[in-house]
PDB file of C-alpha atoms in Angstrom:
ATOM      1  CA  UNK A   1      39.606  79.980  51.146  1.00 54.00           C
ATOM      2  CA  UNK A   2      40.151  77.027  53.638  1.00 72.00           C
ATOM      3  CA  UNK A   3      40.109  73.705  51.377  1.00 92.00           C
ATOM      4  CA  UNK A   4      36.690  73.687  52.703  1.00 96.00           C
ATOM      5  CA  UNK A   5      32.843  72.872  51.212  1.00 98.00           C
ATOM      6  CA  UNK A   6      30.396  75.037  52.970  1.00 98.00           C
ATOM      7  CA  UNK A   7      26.263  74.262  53.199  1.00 98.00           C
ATOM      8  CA  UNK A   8      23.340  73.066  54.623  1.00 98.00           C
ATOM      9  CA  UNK A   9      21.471  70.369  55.820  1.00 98.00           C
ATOM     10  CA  UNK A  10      18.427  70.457  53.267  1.00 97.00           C
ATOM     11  CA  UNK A  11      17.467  73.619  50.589  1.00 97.00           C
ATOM     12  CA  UNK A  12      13.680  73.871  51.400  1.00 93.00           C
ATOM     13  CA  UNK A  13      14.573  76.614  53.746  1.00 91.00           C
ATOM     14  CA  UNK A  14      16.383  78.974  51.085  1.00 94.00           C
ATOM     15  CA  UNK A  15      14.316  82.527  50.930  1.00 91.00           C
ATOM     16  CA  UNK A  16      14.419  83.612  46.933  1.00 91.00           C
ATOM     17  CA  UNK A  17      13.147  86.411  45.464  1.00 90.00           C
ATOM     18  CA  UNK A  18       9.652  85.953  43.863  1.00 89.00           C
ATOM     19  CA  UNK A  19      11.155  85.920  40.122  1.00 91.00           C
ATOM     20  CA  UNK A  20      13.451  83.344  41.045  1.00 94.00           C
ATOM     21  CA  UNK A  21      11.696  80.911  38.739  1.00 91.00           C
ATOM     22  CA  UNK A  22      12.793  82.370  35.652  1.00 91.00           C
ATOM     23  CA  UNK A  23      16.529  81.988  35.648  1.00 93.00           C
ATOM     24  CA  UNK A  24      15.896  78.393  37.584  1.00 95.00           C
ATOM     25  CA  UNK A  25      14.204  75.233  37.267  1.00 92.00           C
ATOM     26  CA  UNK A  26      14.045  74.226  41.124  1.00 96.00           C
ATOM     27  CA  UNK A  27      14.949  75.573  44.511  1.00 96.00           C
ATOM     28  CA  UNK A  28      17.775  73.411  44.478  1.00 97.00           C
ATOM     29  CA  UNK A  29      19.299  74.919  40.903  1.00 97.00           C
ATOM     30  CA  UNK A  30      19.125  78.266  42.714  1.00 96.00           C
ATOM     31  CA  UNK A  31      20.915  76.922  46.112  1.00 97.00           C
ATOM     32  CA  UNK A  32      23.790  74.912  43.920  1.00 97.00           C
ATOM     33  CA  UNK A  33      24.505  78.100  42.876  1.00 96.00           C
ATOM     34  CA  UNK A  34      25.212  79.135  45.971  1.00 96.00           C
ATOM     35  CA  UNK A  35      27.059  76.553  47.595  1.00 98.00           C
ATOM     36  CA  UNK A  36      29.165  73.631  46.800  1.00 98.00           C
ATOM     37  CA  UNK A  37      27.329  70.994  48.811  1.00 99.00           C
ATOM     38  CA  UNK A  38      23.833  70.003  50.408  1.00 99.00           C
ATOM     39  CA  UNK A  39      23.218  67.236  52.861  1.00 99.00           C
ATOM     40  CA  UNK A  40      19.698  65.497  52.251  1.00 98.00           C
ATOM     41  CA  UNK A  41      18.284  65.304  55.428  1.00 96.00           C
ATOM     42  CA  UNK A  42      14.771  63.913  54.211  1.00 97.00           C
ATOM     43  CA  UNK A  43      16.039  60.530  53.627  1.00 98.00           C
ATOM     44  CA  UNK A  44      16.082  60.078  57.188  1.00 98.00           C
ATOM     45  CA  UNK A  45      12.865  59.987  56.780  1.00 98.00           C
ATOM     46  CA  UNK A  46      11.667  58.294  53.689  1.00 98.00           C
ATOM     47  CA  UNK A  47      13.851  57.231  51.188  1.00 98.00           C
ATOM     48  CA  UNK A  48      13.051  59.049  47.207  1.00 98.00           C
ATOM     49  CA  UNK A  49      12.438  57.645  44.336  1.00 98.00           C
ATOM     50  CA  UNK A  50      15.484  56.826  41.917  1.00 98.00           C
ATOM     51  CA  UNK A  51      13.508  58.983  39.813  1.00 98.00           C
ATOM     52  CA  UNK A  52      13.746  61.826  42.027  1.00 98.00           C
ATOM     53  CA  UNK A  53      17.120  61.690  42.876  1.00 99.00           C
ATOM     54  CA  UNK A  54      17.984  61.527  38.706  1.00 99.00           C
ATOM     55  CA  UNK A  55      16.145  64.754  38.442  1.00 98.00           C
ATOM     56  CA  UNK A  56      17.943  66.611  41.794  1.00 98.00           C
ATOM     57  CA  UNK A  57      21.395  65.203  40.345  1.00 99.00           C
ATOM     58  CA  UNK A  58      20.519  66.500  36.500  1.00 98.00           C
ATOM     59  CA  UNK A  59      19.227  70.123  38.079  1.00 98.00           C
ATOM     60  CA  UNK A  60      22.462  70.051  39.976  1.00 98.00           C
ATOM     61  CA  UNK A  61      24.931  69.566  36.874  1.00 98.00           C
ATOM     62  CA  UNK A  62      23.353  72.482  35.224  1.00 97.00           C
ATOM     63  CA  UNK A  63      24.484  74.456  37.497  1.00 97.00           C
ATOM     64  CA  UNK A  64      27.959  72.805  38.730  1.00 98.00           C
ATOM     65  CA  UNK A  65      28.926  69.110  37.181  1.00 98.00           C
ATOM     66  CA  UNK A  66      31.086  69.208  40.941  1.00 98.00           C
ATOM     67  CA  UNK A  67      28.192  69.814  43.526  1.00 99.00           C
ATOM     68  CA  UNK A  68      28.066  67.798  46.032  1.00 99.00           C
ATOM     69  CA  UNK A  69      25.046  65.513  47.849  1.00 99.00           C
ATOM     70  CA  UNK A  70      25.427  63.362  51.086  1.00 99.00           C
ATOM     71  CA  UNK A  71      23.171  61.269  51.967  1.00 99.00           C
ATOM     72  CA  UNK A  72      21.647  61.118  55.932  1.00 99.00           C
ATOM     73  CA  UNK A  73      21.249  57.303  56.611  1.00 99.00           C
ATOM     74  CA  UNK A  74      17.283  56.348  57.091  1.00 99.00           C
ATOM     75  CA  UNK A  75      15.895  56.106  60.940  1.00 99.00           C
ATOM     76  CA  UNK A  76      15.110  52.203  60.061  1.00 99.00           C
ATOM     77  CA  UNK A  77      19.214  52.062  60.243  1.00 99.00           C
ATOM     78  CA  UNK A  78      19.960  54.238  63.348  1.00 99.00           C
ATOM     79  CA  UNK A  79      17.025  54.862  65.852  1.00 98.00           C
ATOM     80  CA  UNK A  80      14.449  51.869  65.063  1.00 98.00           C
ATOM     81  CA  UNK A  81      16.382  48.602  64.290  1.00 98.00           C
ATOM     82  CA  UNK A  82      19.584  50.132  65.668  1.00 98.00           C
ATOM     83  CA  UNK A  83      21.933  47.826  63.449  1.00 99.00           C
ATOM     84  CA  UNK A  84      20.405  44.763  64.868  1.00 98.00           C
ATOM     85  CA  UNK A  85      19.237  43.130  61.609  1.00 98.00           C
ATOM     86  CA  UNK A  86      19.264  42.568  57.671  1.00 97.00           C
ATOM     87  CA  UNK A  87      16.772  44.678  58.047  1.00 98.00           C
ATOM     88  CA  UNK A  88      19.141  47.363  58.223  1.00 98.00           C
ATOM     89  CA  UNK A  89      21.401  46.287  55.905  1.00 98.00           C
ATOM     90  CA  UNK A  90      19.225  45.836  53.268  1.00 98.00           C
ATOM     91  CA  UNK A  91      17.653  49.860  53.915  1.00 98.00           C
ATOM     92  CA  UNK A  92      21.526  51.032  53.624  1.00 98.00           C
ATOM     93  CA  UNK A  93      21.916  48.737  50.478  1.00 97.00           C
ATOM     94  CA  UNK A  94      18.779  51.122  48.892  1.00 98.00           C
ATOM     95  CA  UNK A  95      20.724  54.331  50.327  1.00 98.00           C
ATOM     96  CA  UNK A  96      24.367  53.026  48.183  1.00 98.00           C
ATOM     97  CA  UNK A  97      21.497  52.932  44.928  1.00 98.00           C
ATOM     98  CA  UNK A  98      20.620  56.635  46.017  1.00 98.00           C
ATOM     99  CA  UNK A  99      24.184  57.322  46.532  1.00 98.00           C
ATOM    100  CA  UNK A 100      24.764  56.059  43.313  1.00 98.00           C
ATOM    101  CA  UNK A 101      22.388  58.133  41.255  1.00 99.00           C
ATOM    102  CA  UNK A 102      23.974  61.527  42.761  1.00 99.00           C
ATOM    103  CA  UNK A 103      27.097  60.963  42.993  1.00 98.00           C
ATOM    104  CA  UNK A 104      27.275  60.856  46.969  1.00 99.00           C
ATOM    105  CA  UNK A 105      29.895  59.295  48.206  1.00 98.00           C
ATOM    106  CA  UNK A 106      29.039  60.223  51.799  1.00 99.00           C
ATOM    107  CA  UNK A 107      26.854  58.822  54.312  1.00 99.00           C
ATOM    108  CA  UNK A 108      26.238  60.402  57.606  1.00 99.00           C
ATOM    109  CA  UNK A 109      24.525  58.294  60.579  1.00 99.00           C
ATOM    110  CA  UNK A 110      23.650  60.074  63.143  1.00 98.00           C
ATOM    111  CA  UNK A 111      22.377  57.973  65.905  1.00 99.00           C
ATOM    112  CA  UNK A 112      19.954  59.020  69.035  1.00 98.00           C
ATOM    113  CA  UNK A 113      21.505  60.014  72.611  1.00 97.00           C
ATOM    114  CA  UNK A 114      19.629  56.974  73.759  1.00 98.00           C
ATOM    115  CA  UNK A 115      21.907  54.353  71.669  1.00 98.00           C
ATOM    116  CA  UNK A 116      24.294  54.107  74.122  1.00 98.00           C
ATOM    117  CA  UNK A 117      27.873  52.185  73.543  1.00 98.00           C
ATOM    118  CA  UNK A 118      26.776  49.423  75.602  1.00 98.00           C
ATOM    119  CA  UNK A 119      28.191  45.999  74.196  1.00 98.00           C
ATOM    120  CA  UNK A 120      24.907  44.786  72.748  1.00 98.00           C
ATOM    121  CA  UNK A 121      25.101  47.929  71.010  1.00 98.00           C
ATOM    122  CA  UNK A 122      28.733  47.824  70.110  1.00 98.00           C
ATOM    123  CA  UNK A 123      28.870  44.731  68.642  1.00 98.00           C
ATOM    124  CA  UNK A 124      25.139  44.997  66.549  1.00 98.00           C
ATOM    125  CA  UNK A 125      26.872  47.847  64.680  1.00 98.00           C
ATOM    126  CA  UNK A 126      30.499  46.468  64.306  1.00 98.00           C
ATOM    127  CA  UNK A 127      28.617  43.456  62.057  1.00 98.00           C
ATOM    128  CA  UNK A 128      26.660  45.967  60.997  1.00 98.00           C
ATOM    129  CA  UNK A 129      29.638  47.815  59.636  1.00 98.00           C
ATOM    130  CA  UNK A 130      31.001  44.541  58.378  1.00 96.00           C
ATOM    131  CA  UNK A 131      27.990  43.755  56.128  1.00 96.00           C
ATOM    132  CA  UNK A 132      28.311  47.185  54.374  1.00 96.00           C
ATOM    133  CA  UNK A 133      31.579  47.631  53.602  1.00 86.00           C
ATOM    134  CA  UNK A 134      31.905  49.760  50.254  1.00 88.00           C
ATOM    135  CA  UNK A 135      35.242  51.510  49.155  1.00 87.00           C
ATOM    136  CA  UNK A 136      33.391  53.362  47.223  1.00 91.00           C
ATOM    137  CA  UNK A 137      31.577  55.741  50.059  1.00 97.00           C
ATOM    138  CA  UNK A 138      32.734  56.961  53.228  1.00 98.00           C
ATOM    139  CA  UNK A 139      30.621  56.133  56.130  1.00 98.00           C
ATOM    140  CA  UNK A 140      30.846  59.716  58.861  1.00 99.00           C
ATOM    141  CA  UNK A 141      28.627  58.924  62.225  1.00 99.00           C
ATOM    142  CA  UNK A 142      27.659  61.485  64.793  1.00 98.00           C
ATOM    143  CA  UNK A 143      26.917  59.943  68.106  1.00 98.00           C
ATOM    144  CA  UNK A 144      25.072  61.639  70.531  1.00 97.00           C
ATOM    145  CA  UNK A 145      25.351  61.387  74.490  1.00 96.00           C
ATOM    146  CA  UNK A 146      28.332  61.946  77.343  1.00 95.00           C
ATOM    147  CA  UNK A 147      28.916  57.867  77.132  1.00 98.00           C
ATOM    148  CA  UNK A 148      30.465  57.824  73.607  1.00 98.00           C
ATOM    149  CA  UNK A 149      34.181  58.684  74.986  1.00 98.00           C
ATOM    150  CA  UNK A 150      36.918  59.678  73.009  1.00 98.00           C
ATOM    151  CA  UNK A 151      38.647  56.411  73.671  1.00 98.00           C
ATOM    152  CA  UNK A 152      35.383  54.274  72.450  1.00 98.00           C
ATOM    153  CA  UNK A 153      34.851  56.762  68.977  1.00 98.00           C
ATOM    154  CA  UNK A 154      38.282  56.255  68.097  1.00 98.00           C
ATOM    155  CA  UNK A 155      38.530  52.610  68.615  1.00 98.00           C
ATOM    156  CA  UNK A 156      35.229  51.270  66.711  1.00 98.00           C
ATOM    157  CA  UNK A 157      35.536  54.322  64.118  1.00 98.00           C
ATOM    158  CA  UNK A 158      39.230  53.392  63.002  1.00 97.00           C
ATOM    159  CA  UNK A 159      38.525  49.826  62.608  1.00 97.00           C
ATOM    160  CA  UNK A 160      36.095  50.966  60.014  1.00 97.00           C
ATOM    161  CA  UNK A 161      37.641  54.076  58.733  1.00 97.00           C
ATOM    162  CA  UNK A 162      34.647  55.789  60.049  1.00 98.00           C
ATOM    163  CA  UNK A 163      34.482  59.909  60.171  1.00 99.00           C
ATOM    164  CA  UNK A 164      34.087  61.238  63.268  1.00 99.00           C
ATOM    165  CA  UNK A 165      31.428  63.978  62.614  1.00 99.00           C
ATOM    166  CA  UNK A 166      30.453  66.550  65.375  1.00 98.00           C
ATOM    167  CA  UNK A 167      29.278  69.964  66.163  1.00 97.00           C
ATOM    168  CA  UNK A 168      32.585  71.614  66.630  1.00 97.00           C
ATOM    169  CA  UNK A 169      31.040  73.726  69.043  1.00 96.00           C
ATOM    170  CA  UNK A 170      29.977  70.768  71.266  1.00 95.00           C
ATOM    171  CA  UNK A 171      33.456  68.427  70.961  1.00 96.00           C
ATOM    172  CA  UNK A 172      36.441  68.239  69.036  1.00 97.00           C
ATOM    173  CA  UNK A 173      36.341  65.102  66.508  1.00 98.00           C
ATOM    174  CA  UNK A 174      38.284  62.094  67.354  1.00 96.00           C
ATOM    175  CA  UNK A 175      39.528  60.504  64.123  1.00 97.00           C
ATOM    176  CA  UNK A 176      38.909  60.411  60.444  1.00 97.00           C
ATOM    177  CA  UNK A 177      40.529  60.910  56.949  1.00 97.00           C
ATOM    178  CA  UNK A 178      38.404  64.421  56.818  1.00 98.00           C
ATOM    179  CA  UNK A 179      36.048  66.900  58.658  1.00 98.00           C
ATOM    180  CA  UNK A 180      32.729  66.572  58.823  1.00 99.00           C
ATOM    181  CA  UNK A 181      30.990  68.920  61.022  1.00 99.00           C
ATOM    182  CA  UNK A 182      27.178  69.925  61.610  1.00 98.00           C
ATOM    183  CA  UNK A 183      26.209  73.040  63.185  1.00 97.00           C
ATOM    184  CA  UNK A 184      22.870  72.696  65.315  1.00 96.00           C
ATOM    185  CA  UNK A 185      23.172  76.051  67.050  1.00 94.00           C
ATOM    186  CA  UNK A 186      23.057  74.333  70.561  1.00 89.00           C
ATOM    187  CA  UNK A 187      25.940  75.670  72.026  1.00 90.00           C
ATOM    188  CA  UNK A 188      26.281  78.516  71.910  1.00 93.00           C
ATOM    189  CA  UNK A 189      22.662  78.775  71.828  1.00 90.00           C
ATOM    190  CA  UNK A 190      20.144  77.285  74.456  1.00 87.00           C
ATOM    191  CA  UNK A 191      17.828  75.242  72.309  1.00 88.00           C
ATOM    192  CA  UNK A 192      19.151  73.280  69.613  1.00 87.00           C
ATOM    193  CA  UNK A 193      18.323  74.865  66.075  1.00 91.00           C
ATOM    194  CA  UNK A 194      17.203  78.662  67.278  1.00 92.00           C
ATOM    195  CA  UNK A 195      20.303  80.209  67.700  1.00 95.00           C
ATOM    196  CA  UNK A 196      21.535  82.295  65.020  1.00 95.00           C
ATOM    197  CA  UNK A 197      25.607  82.198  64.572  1.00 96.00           C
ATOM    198  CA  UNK A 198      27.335  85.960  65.189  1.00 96.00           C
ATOM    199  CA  UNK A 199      29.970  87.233  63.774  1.00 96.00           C
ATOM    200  CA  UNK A 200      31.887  86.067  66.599  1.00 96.00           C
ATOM    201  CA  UNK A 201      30.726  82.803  66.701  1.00 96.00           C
ATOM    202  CA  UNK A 202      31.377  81.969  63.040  1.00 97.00           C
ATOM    203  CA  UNK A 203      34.933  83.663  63.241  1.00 96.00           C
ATOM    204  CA  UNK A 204      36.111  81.334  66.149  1.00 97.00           C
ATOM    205  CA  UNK A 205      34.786  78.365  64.177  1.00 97.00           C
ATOM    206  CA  UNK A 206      37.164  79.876  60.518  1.00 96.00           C
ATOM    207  CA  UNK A 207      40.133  79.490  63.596  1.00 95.00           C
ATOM    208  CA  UNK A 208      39.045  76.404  64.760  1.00 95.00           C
ATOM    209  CA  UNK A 209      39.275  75.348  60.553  1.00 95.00           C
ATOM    210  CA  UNK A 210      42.561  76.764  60.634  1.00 93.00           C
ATOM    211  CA  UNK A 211      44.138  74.557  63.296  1.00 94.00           C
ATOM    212  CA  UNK A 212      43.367  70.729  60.923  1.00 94.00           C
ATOM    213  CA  UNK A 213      45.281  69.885  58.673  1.00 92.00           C
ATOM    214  CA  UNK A 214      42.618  68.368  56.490  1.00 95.00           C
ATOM    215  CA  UNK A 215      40.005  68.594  53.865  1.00 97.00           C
ATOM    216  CA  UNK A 216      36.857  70.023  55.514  1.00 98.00           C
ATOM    217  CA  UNK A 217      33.105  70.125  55.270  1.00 99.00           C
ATOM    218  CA  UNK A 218      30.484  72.475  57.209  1.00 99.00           C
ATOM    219  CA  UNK A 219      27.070  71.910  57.272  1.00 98.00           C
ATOM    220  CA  UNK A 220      24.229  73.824  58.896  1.00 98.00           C
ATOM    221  CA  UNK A 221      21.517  72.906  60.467  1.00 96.00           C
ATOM    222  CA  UNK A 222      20.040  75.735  62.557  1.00 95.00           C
ATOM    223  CA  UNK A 223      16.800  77.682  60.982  1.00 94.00           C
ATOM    224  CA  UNK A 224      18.754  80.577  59.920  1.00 95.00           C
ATOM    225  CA  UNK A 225      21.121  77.406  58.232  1.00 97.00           C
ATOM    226  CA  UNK A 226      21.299  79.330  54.616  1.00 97.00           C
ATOM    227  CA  UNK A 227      22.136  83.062  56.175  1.00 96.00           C
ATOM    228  CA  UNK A 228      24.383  81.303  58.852  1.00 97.00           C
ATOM    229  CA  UNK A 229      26.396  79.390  55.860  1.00 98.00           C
ATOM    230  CA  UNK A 230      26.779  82.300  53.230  1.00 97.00           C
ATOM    231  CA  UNK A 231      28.177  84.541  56.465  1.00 97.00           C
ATOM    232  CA  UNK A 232      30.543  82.114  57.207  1.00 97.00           C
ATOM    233  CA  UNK A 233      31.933  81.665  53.604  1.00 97.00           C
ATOM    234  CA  UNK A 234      32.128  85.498  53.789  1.00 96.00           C
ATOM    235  CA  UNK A 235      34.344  85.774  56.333  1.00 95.00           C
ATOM    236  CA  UNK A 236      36.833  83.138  55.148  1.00 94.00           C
ATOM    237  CA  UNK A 237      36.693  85.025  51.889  1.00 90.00           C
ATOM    238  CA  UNK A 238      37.529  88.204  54.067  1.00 85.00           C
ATOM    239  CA  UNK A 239      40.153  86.233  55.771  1.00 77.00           C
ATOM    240  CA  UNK A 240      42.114  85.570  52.790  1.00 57.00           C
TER     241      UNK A 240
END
């Protein structure tokens, strides 16, 4: 296979048979059998208890000591103080104790179409960027709107060794060390999380893999996310 990790964006939406609880513990013991890696959406959200995160990482290891978390940066950070303050830099330094506790060493932030790169905006998030700075975890941002240009992404997001993450349906990525790509289902589908990937679909994305040079991860996050992920990992097992 590709040197690829395939999942989704959250396990909540995993259908299991109705015995499923005697072989495992949680939901997520039966999905970490599955895959290699989940992306926890609901911190966007609300941030969980250390508690909570203890128990998702122990679950995990019972299963697979490698599985993988990252961690979606809250919406204090990204759509409500935008960068602007400590206020935001002291809600990512409770994310890095999250990160932490599961082993994530990934942190998406994905901001809103209407944070626009104007220069109030650039420069709130370049000393944002400053303030954060942890060798330890790899920051991976997915802007959103027709103003982030190639030749803006690649600029702020190599001064920071940030991961260019898109839907590589949408764009191609601009820079970083790996892939990080989220599937939404908009294109090729109309709305935005309804479509459900073909055959087709998923096939051109395995080429797409194909042409980088570079360690890879695919994450779903249409409503058919688990069935869309296991038939792509099929067909790059069928490509082999």
């Amino acid at each position: 296979m590709i040197n690829t990790r395939i999942g989704c964006c959250g396990w909540s939406s995993l259908r299991l048979n109705s015995d499923w609880r005697r072989k495992y513990k949680s939901k997520l013991q039966a999905y970490s059998e599955l895959f290699s890696i989940v992306e926890i959406n609901s911190t966007f959200y609300k941030l969980p208890r250390i508690s909570t995160c203890k128990k998702w990482r122990d679950e995990a290891d019972l299963i697979d000591e490698k599985f993988e978390f990252t961690i979606k940066a809250n919406q204090i950070i990204t759509h409500k103080d935008r960068f602007k303050s400590k206020t935001s830099v002291e809600t990512f330094e409770k994310i890095k104790e999250i990160c932490d506790v599961l082993r994530a060493r990934i942190v998406l932030i994905q901001t809103p179409a209407s944070f626009k790169p104007s220069e109030e905006n650039l420069k709130n998030a370049e000393r944002f960027f400053e303030r954060i700075e942890d060798k330890n975890l790899r920051l991976v941002w997915e802007v959103r709107g027709r103003e982030w240009s190639d030749e803006i992404v690649e600029r702020l997001f190599k001064k920071f060794n940030i991961v260019h993450c898109v839907d590589p349906f949408l764009r191609k990525p601009c820079c970083g060390e790996f892939l990080y790509f989220r599937l939404h289902g908009s294109p090729p589908g109309e709305r935005m999380y309804y479509y459900r990937y073909t055959n087709k679909d998923l096939t051109w994305l395995s080429k797409i893999l194909r042409g980088y040079d570079k360690f890879s991860y695919v994450l779903f996050n249409n409503i058919w996310m688990c069935e869309s992920a296991l038939k792509f990992m099929k067909i790059l097992e069928n490509e082999l």
